[in-house]
PDB file of C-alpha atoms and ligand atoms in Angstrom:
ATOM      1  CA  UNK A   1     197.176 134.571  82.748  1.00  0.00           C
ATOM      2  CA  UNK A   2     197.179 132.035  80.167  1.00  0.00           C
ATOM      3  CA  UNK A   3     193.902 132.420  77.647  1.00  0.00           C
ATOM      4  CA  UNK A   4     192.741 130.849  74.948  1.00  0.00           C
ATOM      5  CA  UNK A   5     191.022 132.074  72.225  1.00  0.00           C
ATOM      6  CA  UNK A   6     188.835 129.877  69.520  1.00  0.00           C
ATOM      7  CA  UNK A   7     188.434 131.235  66.567  1.00  0.00           C
ATOM      8  CA  UNK A   8     186.073 130.384  63.845  1.00  0.00           C
ATOM      9  CA  UNK A   9     188.171 130.249  61.174  1.00  0.00           C
ATOM     10  CA  UNK A  10     187.310 130.488  57.223  1.00  0.00           C
ATOM     11  CA  UNK A  11     189.443 129.941  54.038  1.00  0.00           C
ATOM     12  CA  UNK A  12     187.348 131.076  51.048  1.00  0.00           C
ATOM     13  CA  UNK A  13     187.613 128.457  47.710  1.00  0.00           C
ATOM     14  CA  UNK A  14     190.946 130.310  45.056  1.00  0.00           C
ATOM     15  CA  UNK A  15     188.509 131.976  42.488  1.00  0.00           C
ATOM     16  CA  UNK A  16     190.079 129.692  40.346  1.00  0.00           C
ATOM     17  CA  UNK A  17     188.556 127.004  41.653  1.00  0.00           C
ATOM     18  CA  UNK A  18     184.680 127.960  41.814  1.00  0.00           C
ATOM     19  CA  UNK A  19     184.437 129.363  38.269  1.00  0.00           C
ATOM     20  CA  UNK A  20     185.227 125.859  37.081  1.00  0.00           C
ATOM     21  CA  UNK A  21     182.751 124.364  40.268  1.00  0.00           C
ATOM     22  CA  UNK A  22     180.183 127.102  38.726  1.00  0.00           C
ATOM     23  CA  UNK A  23     181.068 125.451  34.315  1.00  0.00           C
ATOM     24  CA  UNK A  24     180.870 122.284  35.859  1.00  0.00           C
ATOM     25  CA  UNK A  25     177.197 122.898  36.868  1.00  0.00           C
ATOM     26  CA  UNK A  26     175.202 124.167  33.499  1.00  0.00           C
ATOM     27  CA  UNK A  27     171.512 124.346  35.409  1.00  0.00           C
ATOM     28  CA  UNK A  28     173.242 126.244  38.562  1.00  0.00           C
ATOM     29  CA  UNK A  29     172.674 129.523  37.242  1.00  0.00           C
ATOM     30  CA  UNK A  30     169.967 128.763  35.393  1.00  0.00           C
ATOM     31  CA  UNK A  31     167.565 127.235  38.330  1.00  0.00           C
ATOM     32  CA  UNK A  32     167.525 130.996  40.636  1.00  0.00           C
ATOM     33  CA  UNK A  33     167.770 134.312  38.828  1.00  0.00           C
ATOM     34  CA  UNK A  34     169.395 135.367  42.566  1.00  0.00           C
ATOM     35  CA  UNK A  35     172.216 132.787  41.816  1.00  0.00           C
ATOM     36  CA  UNK A  36     175.094 135.109  40.939  1.00  0.00           C
ATOM     37  CA  UNK A  37     173.839 137.742  43.942  1.00  0.00           C
ATOM     38  CA  UNK A  38     174.117 134.562  46.328  1.00  0.00           C
ATOM     39  CA  UNK A  39     177.735 134.000  45.401  1.00  0.00           C
ATOM     40  CA  UNK A  40     178.882 137.056  45.382  1.00  0.00           C
ATOM     41  CA  UNK A  41     177.278 136.936  49.148  1.00  0.00           C
ATOM     42  CA  UNK A  42     178.588 134.291  50.052  1.00  0.00           C
ATOM     43  CA  UNK A  43     181.701 133.092  49.663  1.00  0.00           C
ATOM     44  CA  UNK A  44     182.632 129.361  49.528  1.00  0.00           C
ATOM     45  CA  UNK A  45     185.331 127.539  51.195  1.00  0.00           C
ATOM     46  CA  UNK A  46     186.505 126.196  54.200  1.00  0.00           C
ATOM     47  CA  UNK A  47     185.514 126.455  57.842  1.00  0.00           C
ATOM     48  CA  UNK A  48     187.632 124.828  60.872  1.00  0.00           C
ATOM     49  CA  UNK A  49     187.791 126.581  65.050  1.00  0.00           C
ATOM     50  CA  UNK A  50     191.584 127.255  65.779  1.00  0.00           C
ATOM     51  CA  UNK A  51     192.599 127.384  69.457  1.00  0.00           C
ATOM     52  CA  UNK A  52     194.868 129.380  70.490  1.00  0.00           C
ATOM     53  CA  UNK A  53     197.473 130.491  73.411  1.00  0.00           C
ATOM     54  CA  UNK A  54     198.586 133.510  74.792  1.00  0.00           C
ATOM     55  CA  UNK A  55     199.882 135.557  77.946  1.00  0.00           C
ATOM     56  CA  UNK A  56     197.937 138.529  78.597  1.00  0.00           C
ATOM     57  CA  UNK A  57     196.844 140.925  81.277  1.00  0.00           C
ATOM     58  CA  UNK A  58     193.734 141.024  82.351  1.00  0.00           C
ATOM     59  CA  UNK A  59     193.589 144.634  81.506  1.00  0.00           C
ATOM     60  CA  UNK A  60     195.022 143.707  77.491  1.00  0.00           C
ATOM     61  CA  UNK A  61     192.098 144.162  74.768  1.00  0.00           C
ATOM     62  CA  UNK A  62     191.428 141.189  72.302  1.00  0.00           C
ATOM     63  CA  UNK A  63     192.927 142.970  69.501  1.00  0.00           C
ATOM     64  CA  UNK A  64     196.566 142.586  71.810  1.00  0.00           C
ATOM     65  CA  UNK A  65     196.040 139.616  72.254  1.00  0.00           C
ATOM     66  CA  UNK A  66     195.372 138.822  68.271  1.00  0.00           C
ATOM     67  CA  UNK A  67     198.428 140.828  67.765  1.00  0.00           C
ATOM     68  CA  UNK A  68     200.402 138.414  69.103  1.00  0.00           C
ATOM     69  CA  UNK A  69     198.873 135.761  67.824  1.00  0.00           C
ATOM     70  CA  UNK A  70     199.479 137.682  64.158  1.00  0.00           C
ATOM     71  CA  UNK A  71     203.383 138.302  65.384  1.00  0.00           C
ATOM     72  CA  UNK A  72     204.070 135.020  67.594  1.00  0.00           C
ATOM     73  CA  UNK A  73     202.666 131.666  66.433  1.00  0.00           C
ATOM     74  CA  UNK A  74     200.402 131.876  63.325  1.00  0.00           C
ATOM     75  CA  UNK A  75     200.797 134.899  60.595  1.00  0.00           C
ATOM     76  CA  UNK A  76     198.120 133.835  58.499  1.00  0.00           C
ATOM     77  CA  UNK A  77     195.294 134.218  60.966  1.00  0.00           C
ATOM     78  CA  UNK A  78     193.100 137.415  59.161  1.00  0.00           C
ATOM     79  CA  UNK A  79     191.522 140.687  61.386  1.00  0.00           C
ATOM     80  CA  UNK A  80     190.882 144.022  60.449  1.00  0.00           C
ATOM     81  CA  UNK A  81     191.543 146.612  62.534  1.00  0.00           C
ATOM     82  CA  UNK A  82     193.103 150.624  62.345  1.00  0.00           C
ATOM     83  CA  UNK A  83     193.580 152.995  65.379  1.00  0.00           C
ATOM     84  CA  UNK A  84     193.288 150.519  68.048  1.00  0.00           C
ATOM     85  CA  UNK A  85     191.681 152.452  70.318  1.00  0.00           C
ATOM     86  CA  UNK A  86     187.624 152.765  69.045  1.00  0.00           C
ATOM     87  CA  UNK A  87     187.792 155.080  66.309  1.00  0.00           C
ATOM     88  CA  UNK A  88     187.776 153.813  63.015  1.00  0.00           C
ATOM     89  CA  UNK A  89     185.099 151.018  63.454  1.00  0.00           C
ATOM     90  CA  UNK A  90     186.435 147.934  61.984  1.00  0.00           C
ATOM     91  CA  UNK A  91     187.667 145.652  64.076  1.00  0.00           C
ATOM     92  CA  UNK A  92     183.651 144.700  65.204  1.00  0.00           C
ATOM     93  CA  UNK A  93     183.729 141.010  65.207  1.00  0.00           C
ATOM     94  CA  UNK A  94     181.674 138.054  67.376  1.00  0.00           C
ATOM     95  CA  UNK A  95     182.963 137.902  71.011  1.00  0.00           C
ATOM     96  CA  UNK A  96     181.632 134.607  72.947  1.00  0.00           C
ATOM     97  CA  UNK A  97     178.169 135.561  70.383  1.00  0.00           C
ATOM     98  CA  UNK A  98     178.002 139.609  71.201  1.00  0.00           C
ATOM     99  CA  UNK A  99     179.091 141.829  68.581  1.00  0.00           C
ATOM    100  CA  UNK A 100     181.674 144.057  69.854  1.00  0.00           C
ATOM    101  CA  UNK A 101     185.491 146.105  68.720  1.00  0.00           C
ATOM    102  CA  UNK A 102     188.124 144.135  69.192  1.00  0.00           C
ATOM    103  CA  UNK A 103     189.834 147.490  70.927  1.00  0.00           C
ATOM    104  CA  UNK A 104     187.812 147.354  73.626  1.00  0.00           C
ATOM    105  CA  UNK A 105     186.841 144.476  74.347  1.00  0.00           C
ATOM    106  CA  UNK A 106     189.243 143.608  77.650  1.00  0.00           C
ATOM    107  CA  UNK A 107     190.341 139.698  78.263  1.00  0.00           C
ATOM    108  CA  UNK A 108     189.574 139.723  81.988  1.00  0.00           C
ATOM    109  CA  UNK A 109     185.400 140.988  81.139  1.00  0.00           C
ATOM    110  CA  UNK A 110     185.349 138.478  78.044  1.00  0.00           C
ATOM    111  CA  UNK A 111     187.087 134.867  79.168  1.00  0.00           C
ATOM    112  CA  UNK A 112     184.743 133.142  80.551  1.00  0.00           C
ATOM    113  CA  UNK A 113     185.781 129.468  82.474  1.00  0.00           C
ATOM    114  CA  UNK A 114     184.851 126.660  79.926  1.00  0.00           C
ATOM    115  CA  UNK A 115     182.362 124.215  81.582  1.00  0.00           C
ATOM    116  CA  UNK A 116     182.649 120.920  81.979  1.00  0.00           C
ATOM    117  CA  UNK A 117     179.838 119.221  79.774  1.00  0.00           C
ATOM    118  CA  UNK A 118     177.460 116.332  81.615  1.00  0.00           C
ATOM    119  CA  UNK A 119     177.293 113.401  79.704  1.00  0.00           C
ATOM    120  CA  UNK A 120     173.985 111.722  80.449  1.00  0.00           C
ATOM    121  CA  UNK A 121     172.532 108.312  80.306  1.00  0.00           C
ATOM    122  CA  UNK A 122     171.934 107.822  77.014  1.00  0.00           C
ATOM    123  CA  UNK A 123     174.477 110.159  75.586  1.00  0.00           C
ATOM    124  CA  UNK A 124     173.748 113.468  75.070  1.00  0.00           C
ATOM    125  CA  UNK A 125     175.763 116.874  76.258  1.00  0.00           C
ATOM    126  CA  UNK A 126     174.072 119.290  79.185  1.00  0.00           C
ATOM    127  CA  UNK A 127     174.672 122.030  79.987  1.00  0.00           C
ATOM    128  CA  UNK A 128     172.663 121.404  83.201  1.00  0.00           C
ATOM    129  CA  UNK A 129     171.145 118.735  84.971  1.00  0.00           C
ATOM    130  CA  UNK A 130     167.670 118.503  87.060  1.00  0.00           C
ATOM    131  CA  UNK A 131     168.103 122.475  87.314  1.00  0.00           C
ATOM    132  CA  UNK A 132     171.400 122.760  87.903  1.00  0.00           C
ATOM    133  CA  UNK A 133     174.292 124.365  86.095  1.00  0.00           C
ATOM    134  CA  UNK A 134     177.445 122.391  85.022  1.00  0.00           C
ATOM    135  CA  UNK A 135     180.477 122.602  87.168  1.00  0.00           C
ATOM    136  CA  UNK A 136     183.284 124.624  86.130  1.00  0.00           C
ATOM    137  CA  UNK A 137     186.140 122.846  85.146  1.00  0.00           C
ATOM    138  CA  UNK A 138     188.751 124.389  87.774  1.00  0.00           C
ATOM    139  CA  UNK A 139     191.952 123.202  86.023  1.00  0.00           C
ATOM    140  CA  UNK A 140     190.387 124.265  81.718  1.00  0.00           C
ATOM    141  CA  UNK A 141     192.106 127.453  81.035  1.00  0.00           C
ATOM    142  CA  UNK A 142     189.746 130.308  80.334  1.00  0.00           C
ATOM    143  CA  UNK A 143     188.694 130.673  76.854  1.00  0.00           C
ATOM    144  CA  UNK A 144     187.189 133.728  75.062  1.00  0.00           C
ATOM    145  CA  UNK A 145     184.857 132.934  71.258  1.00  0.00           C
ATOM    146  CA  UNK A 146     185.939 135.076  68.496  1.00  0.00           C
ATOM    147  CA  UNK A 147     183.862 134.404  65.291  1.00  0.00           C
ATOM    148  CA  UNK A 148     183.090 137.250  62.125  1.00  0.00           C
ATOM    149  CA  UNK A 149     180.259 139.482  62.658  1.00  0.00           C
ATOM    150  CA  UNK A 150     177.256 138.042  62.351  1.00  0.00           C
ATOM    151  CA  UNK A 151     174.577 139.263  59.489  1.00  0.00           C
ATOM    152  CA  UNK A 152     177.527 139.974  57.374  1.00  0.00           C
ATOM    153  CA  UNK A 153     179.392 137.525  54.543  1.00  0.00           C
ATOM    154  CA  UNK A 154     182.879 136.686  55.551  1.00  0.00           C
ATOM    155  CA  UNK A 155     185.508 137.372  53.625  1.00  0.00           C
ATOM    156  CA  UNK A 156     188.447 135.529  55.398  1.00  0.00           C
ATOM    157  CA  UNK A 157     188.302 134.057  59.543  1.00  0.00           C
ATOM    158  CA  UNK A 158     187.161 137.221  61.206  1.00  0.00           C
ATOM    159  CA  UNK A 159     186.751 139.924  58.546  1.00  0.00           C
ATOM    160  CA  UNK A 160     183.808 140.847  56.877  1.00  0.00           C
ATOM    161  CA  UNK A 161     182.238 142.018  54.674  1.00  0.00           C
ATOM    162  CA  UNK A 162     180.267 145.347  55.167  1.00  0.00           C
ATOM    163  CA  UNK A 163     179.885 146.650  51.654  1.00  0.00           C
ATOM    164  CA  UNK A 164     175.771 145.399  52.288  1.00  0.00           C
ATOM    165  CA  UNK A 165     175.663 148.163  55.227  1.00  0.00           C
ATOM    166  CA  UNK A 166     177.223 150.848  53.087  1.00  0.00           C
ATOM    167  CA  UNK A 167     175.946 150.836  50.222  1.00  0.00           C
ATOM    168  CA  UNK A 168     172.364 150.749  52.481  1.00  0.00           C
ATOM    169  CA  UNK A 169     173.404 154.123  53.869  1.00  0.00           C
ATOM    170  CA  UNK A 170     174.863 154.782  50.818  1.00  0.00           C
ATOM    171  CA  UNK A 171     171.071 154.689  49.421  1.00  0.00           C
ATOM    172  CA  UNK A 172     170.013 157.472  51.068  1.00  0.00           C
ATOM    173  CA  UNK A 173     172.023 160.853  50.426  1.00  0.00           C
ATOM    174  CA  UNK A 174     174.137 160.922  53.759  1.00  0.00           C
ATOM    175  CA  UNK A 175     174.649 164.134  53.476  1.00  0.00           C
ATOM    176  CA  UNK A 176     174.155 167.496  54.575  1.00  0.00           C
ATOM    177  CA  UNK A 177     171.291 168.898  52.309  1.00  0.00           C
ATOM    178  CA  UNK A 178     171.363 172.935  53.465  1.00  0.00           C
ATOM    179  CA  UNK A 179     170.791 175.992  51.993  1.00  0.00           C
ATOM    180  CA  UNK A 180     174.146 178.630  52.817  1.00  0.00           C
ATOM    181  CA  UNK A 181     174.266 181.635  54.112  1.00  0.00           C
ATOM    182  CA  UNK A 182     177.048 183.101  52.602  1.00  0.00           C
ATOM    183  CA  UNK A 183     179.051 185.789  54.676  1.00  0.00           C
ATOM    184  CA  UNK A 184     181.082 188.246  54.035  1.00  0.00           C
ATOM    185  CA  UNK A 185     184.207 189.373  55.402  1.00  0.00           C
ATOM    186  CA  UNK A 186     184.612 193.096  56.588  1.00  0.00           C
ATOM    187  CA  UNK A 187     185.399 194.958  53.421  1.00  0.00           C
ATOM    188  CA  UNK A 188     182.022 193.060  51.815  1.00  0.00           C
ATOM    189  CA  UNK A 189     183.494 190.379  49.951  1.00  0.00           C
ATOM    190  CA  UNK A 190     182.179 186.447  49.949  1.00  0.00           C
ATOM    191  CA  UNK A 191     183.985 184.485  51.364  1.00  0.00           C
ATOM    192  CA  UNK A 192     182.218 181.588  52.628  1.00  0.00           C
ATOM    193  CA  UNK A 193     178.985 179.837  53.255  1.00  0.00           C
ATOM    194  CA  UNK A 194     178.058 179.808  56.463  1.00  0.00           C
ATOM    195  CA  UNK A 195     175.108 176.919  57.415  1.00  0.00           C
ATOM    196  CA  UNK A 196     174.078 178.552  60.973  1.00  0.00           C
ATOM    197  CA  UNK A 197     173.091 176.893  64.037  1.00  0.00           C
ATOM    198  CA  UNK A 198     172.678 177.462  67.730  1.00  0.00           C
ATOM    199  CA  UNK A 199     174.329 174.834  70.841  1.00  0.00           C
ATOM    200  CA  UNK A 200     170.894 173.274  71.170  1.00  0.00           C
ATOM    201  CA  UNK A 201     169.717 172.625  68.333  1.00  0.00           C
ATOM    202  CA  UNK A 202     173.558 171.170  67.971  1.00  0.00           C
ATOM    203  CA  UNK A 203     172.343 168.600  70.516  1.00  0.00           C
ATOM    204  CA  UNK A 204     169.858 167.614  68.726  1.00  0.00           C
ATOM    205  CA  UNK A 205     171.656 165.516  66.605  1.00  0.00           C
ATOM    206  CA  UNK A 206     175.455 165.659  68.618  1.00  0.00           C
ATOM    207  CA  UNK A 207     175.491 162.075  69.557  1.00  0.00           C
ATOM    208  CA  UNK A 208     174.571 161.078  66.379  1.00  0.00           C
ATOM    209  CA  UNK A 209     176.906 162.361  64.116  1.00  0.00           C
ATOM    210  CA  UNK A 210     179.417 160.157  66.844  1.00  0.00           C
ATOM    211  CA  UNK A 211     178.633 157.116  65.062  1.00  0.00           C
ATOM    212  CA  UNK A 212     181.732 154.769  63.809  1.00  0.00           C
ATOM    213  CA  UNK A 213     179.865 152.569  60.887  1.00  0.00           C
ATOM    214  CA  UNK A 214     181.082 149.677  62.976  1.00  0.00           C
ATOM    215  CA  UNK A 215     178.412 146.872  62.209  1.00  0.00           C
ATOM    216  CA  UNK A 216     178.191 146.220  65.951  1.00  0.00           C
ATOM    217  CA  UNK A 217     174.638 146.900  66.102  1.00  0.00           C
ATOM    218  CA  UNK A 218     173.946 145.379  62.863  1.00  0.00           C
ATOM    219  CA  UNK A 219     175.683 142.368  63.742  1.00  0.00           C
ATOM    220  CA  UNK A 220     173.489 142.479  66.812  1.00  0.00           C
ATOM    221  CA  UNK A 221     170.679 142.584  65.436  1.00  0.00           C
ATOM    222  CA  UNK A 222     168.042 139.410  64.935  1.00  0.00           C
ATOM    223  CA  UNK A 223     165.900 140.700  61.420  1.00  0.00           C
ATOM    224  CA  UNK A 224     168.747 142.167  59.801  1.00  0.00           C
ATOM    225  CA  UNK A 225     170.488 138.835  59.944  1.00  0.00           C
ATOM    226  CA  UNK A 226     166.979 137.826  57.966  1.00  0.00           C
ATOM    227  CA  UNK A 227     168.597 138.816  54.866  1.00  0.00           C
ATOM    228  CA  UNK A 228     167.415 142.275  52.430  1.00  0.00           C
ATOM    229  CA  UNK A 229     164.678 142.459  53.961  1.00  0.00           C
ATOM    230  CA  UNK A 230     165.573 145.155  56.515  1.00  0.00           C
ATOM    231  CA  UNK A 231     168.100 148.217  55.610  1.00  0.00           C
ATOM    232  CA  UNK A 232     170.043 147.830  58.607  1.00  0.00           C
ATOM    233  CA  UNK A 233     169.821 150.201  62.398  1.00  0.00           C
ATOM    234  CA  UNK A 234     173.235 151.778  60.261  1.00  0.00           C
ATOM    235  CA  UNK A 235     171.359 153.356  57.528  1.00  0.00           C
ATOM    236  CA  UNK A 236     167.941 154.464  59.801  1.00  0.00           C
ATOM    237  CA  UNK A 237     171.029 156.358  62.669  1.00  0.00           C
ATOM    238  CA  UNK A 238     172.694 157.486  60.137  1.00  0.00           C
ATOM    239  CA  UNK A 239     169.798 159.181  58.576  1.00  0.00           C
ATOM    240  CA  UNK A 240     168.461 160.133  61.797  1.00  0.00           C
ATOM    241  CA  UNK A 241     171.806 161.908  61.993  1.00  0.00           C
ATOM    242  CA  UNK A 242     170.329 164.375  59.140  1.00  0.00           C
ATOM    243  CA  UNK A 243     166.259 164.099  59.939  1.00  0.00           C
ATOM    244  CA  UNK A 244     167.272 165.645  63.290  1.00  0.00           C
ATOM    245  CA  UNK A 245     170.200 168.523  62.358  1.00  0.00           C
ATOM    246  CA  UNK A 246     168.323 172.184  61.337  1.00  0.00           C
ATOM    247  CA  UNK A 247     170.196 173.145  58.690  1.00  0.00           C
ATOM    248  CA  UNK A 248     168.841 169.947  56.883  1.00  0.00           C
ATOM    249  CA  UNK A 249     166.020 170.693  54.195  1.00  0.00           C
ATOM    250  CA  UNK A 250     165.433 166.738  52.793  1.00  0.00           C
ATOM    251  CA  UNK A 251     163.741 166.123  56.227  1.00  0.00           C
ATOM    252  CA  UNK A 252     160.013 165.480  55.020  1.00  0.00           C
ATOM    253  CA  UNK A 253     161.839 162.860  51.513  1.00  0.00           C
ATOM    254  CA  UNK A 254     164.534 161.310  54.064  1.00  0.00           C
ATOM    255  CA  UNK A 255     160.945 160.361  56.307  1.00  0.00           C
ATOM    256  CA  UNK A 256     158.980 159.201  53.353  1.00  0.00           C
ATOM    257  CA  UNK A 257     162.244 157.141  52.280  1.00  0.00           C
ATOM    258  CA  UNK A 258     162.497 155.110  55.167  1.00  0.00           C
ATOM    259  CA  UNK A 259     158.635 154.412  55.726  1.00  0.00           C
ATOM    260  CA  UNK A 260     159.295 151.585  53.624  1.00  0.00           C
ATOM    261  CA  UNK A 261     158.951 147.562  54.178  1.00  0.00           C
ATOM    262  CA  UNK A 262     162.297 147.530  54.353  1.00  0.00           C
ATOM    263  CA  UNK A 263     162.964 150.789  56.019  1.00  0.00           C
ATOM    264  CA  UNK A 264     161.899 151.169  59.437  1.00  0.00           C
ATOM    265  CA  UNK A 265     158.826 149.333  59.464  1.00  0.00           C
ATOM    266  CA  UNK A 266     160.756 146.361  59.106  1.00  0.00           C
ATOM    267  CA  UNK A 267     161.992 147.010  62.777  1.00  0.00           C
ATOM    268  CA  UNK A 268     160.533 144.525  65.622  1.00  0.00           C
ATOM    269  CA  UNK A 269     161.913 146.741  68.604  1.00  0.00           C
ATOM    270  CA  UNK A 270     163.879 143.759  69.555  1.00  0.00           C
ATOM    271  CA  UNK A 271     166.367 147.028  70.537  1.00  0.00           C
ATOM    272  CA  UNK A 272     169.495 144.010  70.672  1.00  0.00           C
ATOM    273  CA  UNK A 273     170.898 146.711  68.282  1.00  0.00           C
ATOM    274  CA  UNK A 274     170.788 148.783  71.738  1.00  0.00           C
ATOM    275  CA  UNK A 275     172.936 147.277  73.883  1.00  0.00           C
ATOM    276  CA  UNK A 276     176.865 147.107  72.776  1.00  0.00           C
ATOM    277  CA  UNK A 277     176.938 150.276  70.940  1.00  0.00           C
ATOM    278  CA  UNK A 278     180.539 151.729  71.222  1.00  0.00           C
ATOM    279  CA  UNK A 279     179.673 155.144  70.897  1.00  0.00           C
ATOM    280  CA  UNK A 280     176.242 154.895  73.627  1.00  0.00           C
ATOM    281  CA  UNK A 281     173.637 155.762  71.028  1.00  0.00           C
ATOM    282  CA  UNK A 282     170.488 154.146  72.171  1.00  0.00           C
ATOM    283  CA  UNK A 283     169.489 152.780  68.441  1.00  0.00           C
ATOM    284  CA  UNK A 284     166.368 151.032  69.335  1.00  0.00           C
ATOM    285  CA  UNK A 285     164.737 154.530  70.766  1.00  0.00           C
ATOM    286  CA  UNK A 286     166.153 156.098  67.905  1.00  0.00           C
ATOM    287  CA  UNK A 287     164.986 154.301  65.732  1.00  0.00           C
ATOM    288  CA  UNK A 288     160.962 154.844  67.612  1.00  0.00           C
ATOM    289  CA  UNK A 289     161.995 158.451  67.371  1.00  0.00           C
ATOM    290  CA  UNK A 290     162.247 157.992  63.727  1.00  0.00           C
ATOM    291  CA  UNK A 291     158.833 156.442  63.271  1.00  0.00           C
ATOM    292  CA  UNK A 292     156.955 158.669  65.776  1.00  0.00           C
ATOM    293  CA  UNK A 293     158.490 161.291  63.425  1.00  0.00           C
ATOM    294  CA  UNK A 294     157.083 160.032  60.592  1.00  0.00           C
ATOM    295  CA  UNK A 295     153.671 159.529  61.793  1.00  0.00           C
ATOM    296  CA  UNK A 296     153.121 162.769  63.496  1.00  0.00           C
ATOM    297  CA  UNK A 297     154.398 164.141  59.273  1.00  0.00           C
ATOM    298  CA  UNK A 298     151.473 162.048  58.344  1.00  0.00           C
ATOM    299  CA  UNK A 299     149.091 163.673  61.084  1.00  0.00           C
TER     300      UNK A 299
HETATM  301  S1  SF4 B 301     174.906 153.134  65.592  1.00  0.00           S
HETATM  302 FE1  SF4 B 301     176.793 152.427  67.184  1.00  0.00          FE
HETATM  303  S2  SF4 B 301     176.907 150.013  66.728  1.00  0.00           S
HETATM  304 FE2  SF4 B 301     175.488 150.975  64.830  1.00  0.00          FE
HETATM  305  S3  SF4 B 301     176.796 151.452  63.475  1.00  0.00           S
HETATM  306 FE3  SF4 B 301     176.862 152.702  64.364  1.00  0.00          FE
HETATM  307  S4  SF4 B 301     178.272 153.465  66.362  1.00  0.00           S
HETATM  308 FE4  SF4 B 301     178.869 151.097  65.932  1.00  0.00          FE
HETATM  309  S1  FES B 302     190.626 149.505  65.436  1.00  0.00           S
HETATM  310 FE1  FES B 302     189.534 151.773  65.414  1.00  0.00          FE
HETATM  311  S2  FES B 302     187.821 150.878  66.281  1.00  0.00           S
HETATM  312 FE2  FES B 302     189.335 149.363  66.940  1.00  0.00          FE
END
């Protein structure tokens, strides 16, 4: 079938021009102490929407379609991917407004028939009239709308800058802090450190350890989209993985570090973060469990 990919594109202004425009306004930098940080986070440039028609089968992924466009139609289209099968988390974008991975999104699930807009007497375009939805445009080709991952600054086309998420994850020591047990070989020599654990202890955090840091949960979170007021669900899931690990010795410090205004206190329990996690983590529930554990510790 023929599918139309409607892509929100963005071309950043060249660094040379940015520097020149900043110099032209001597007050811009002084007027706001956050001016530099904001400029770094929000690149300026040209935005436009471009449509591409591709031949695709229902079982093809949107990544397949974009690769076909890049190969045969427009080599300037920018998007990020690596593994191509849901392992690396590098290709999260907004598909029809919902964050998901390009390599997991199938054409048959995402392509929708565009509705024919109804223009009322006053000239306004409406999606329904008297409660009746607009009729589907029979002749139109199915459409998929693509945009960069929400909540992150865009770098180019569908490539978002995920550094803010990685910075927040790094802030909370994302590694095991454990005391190992010295194992000895049969002839009594010290061999390696062992970090022993029973299967049921492993089961407590195993699912969380499959997080691929794709940022889909962050893109879906309306609080995270609001700026730096929330460290975001991905950082919380990363910490929950260590808090639930019986070998980790920093459980208490981790819970205390997260119990802040920009930590889990900022979570509004919208639970949009749980809906599209590609590895099936119930992100909202895990954040709730963190809050419960913190309260238990205080009691
Ligand atoms: S919790 Fe799920 S959605 Fe969020 S970053 Fe990890 S894998 Fe992606
Ligand atoms: S390309 Fe690696 S997760 Fe999609």
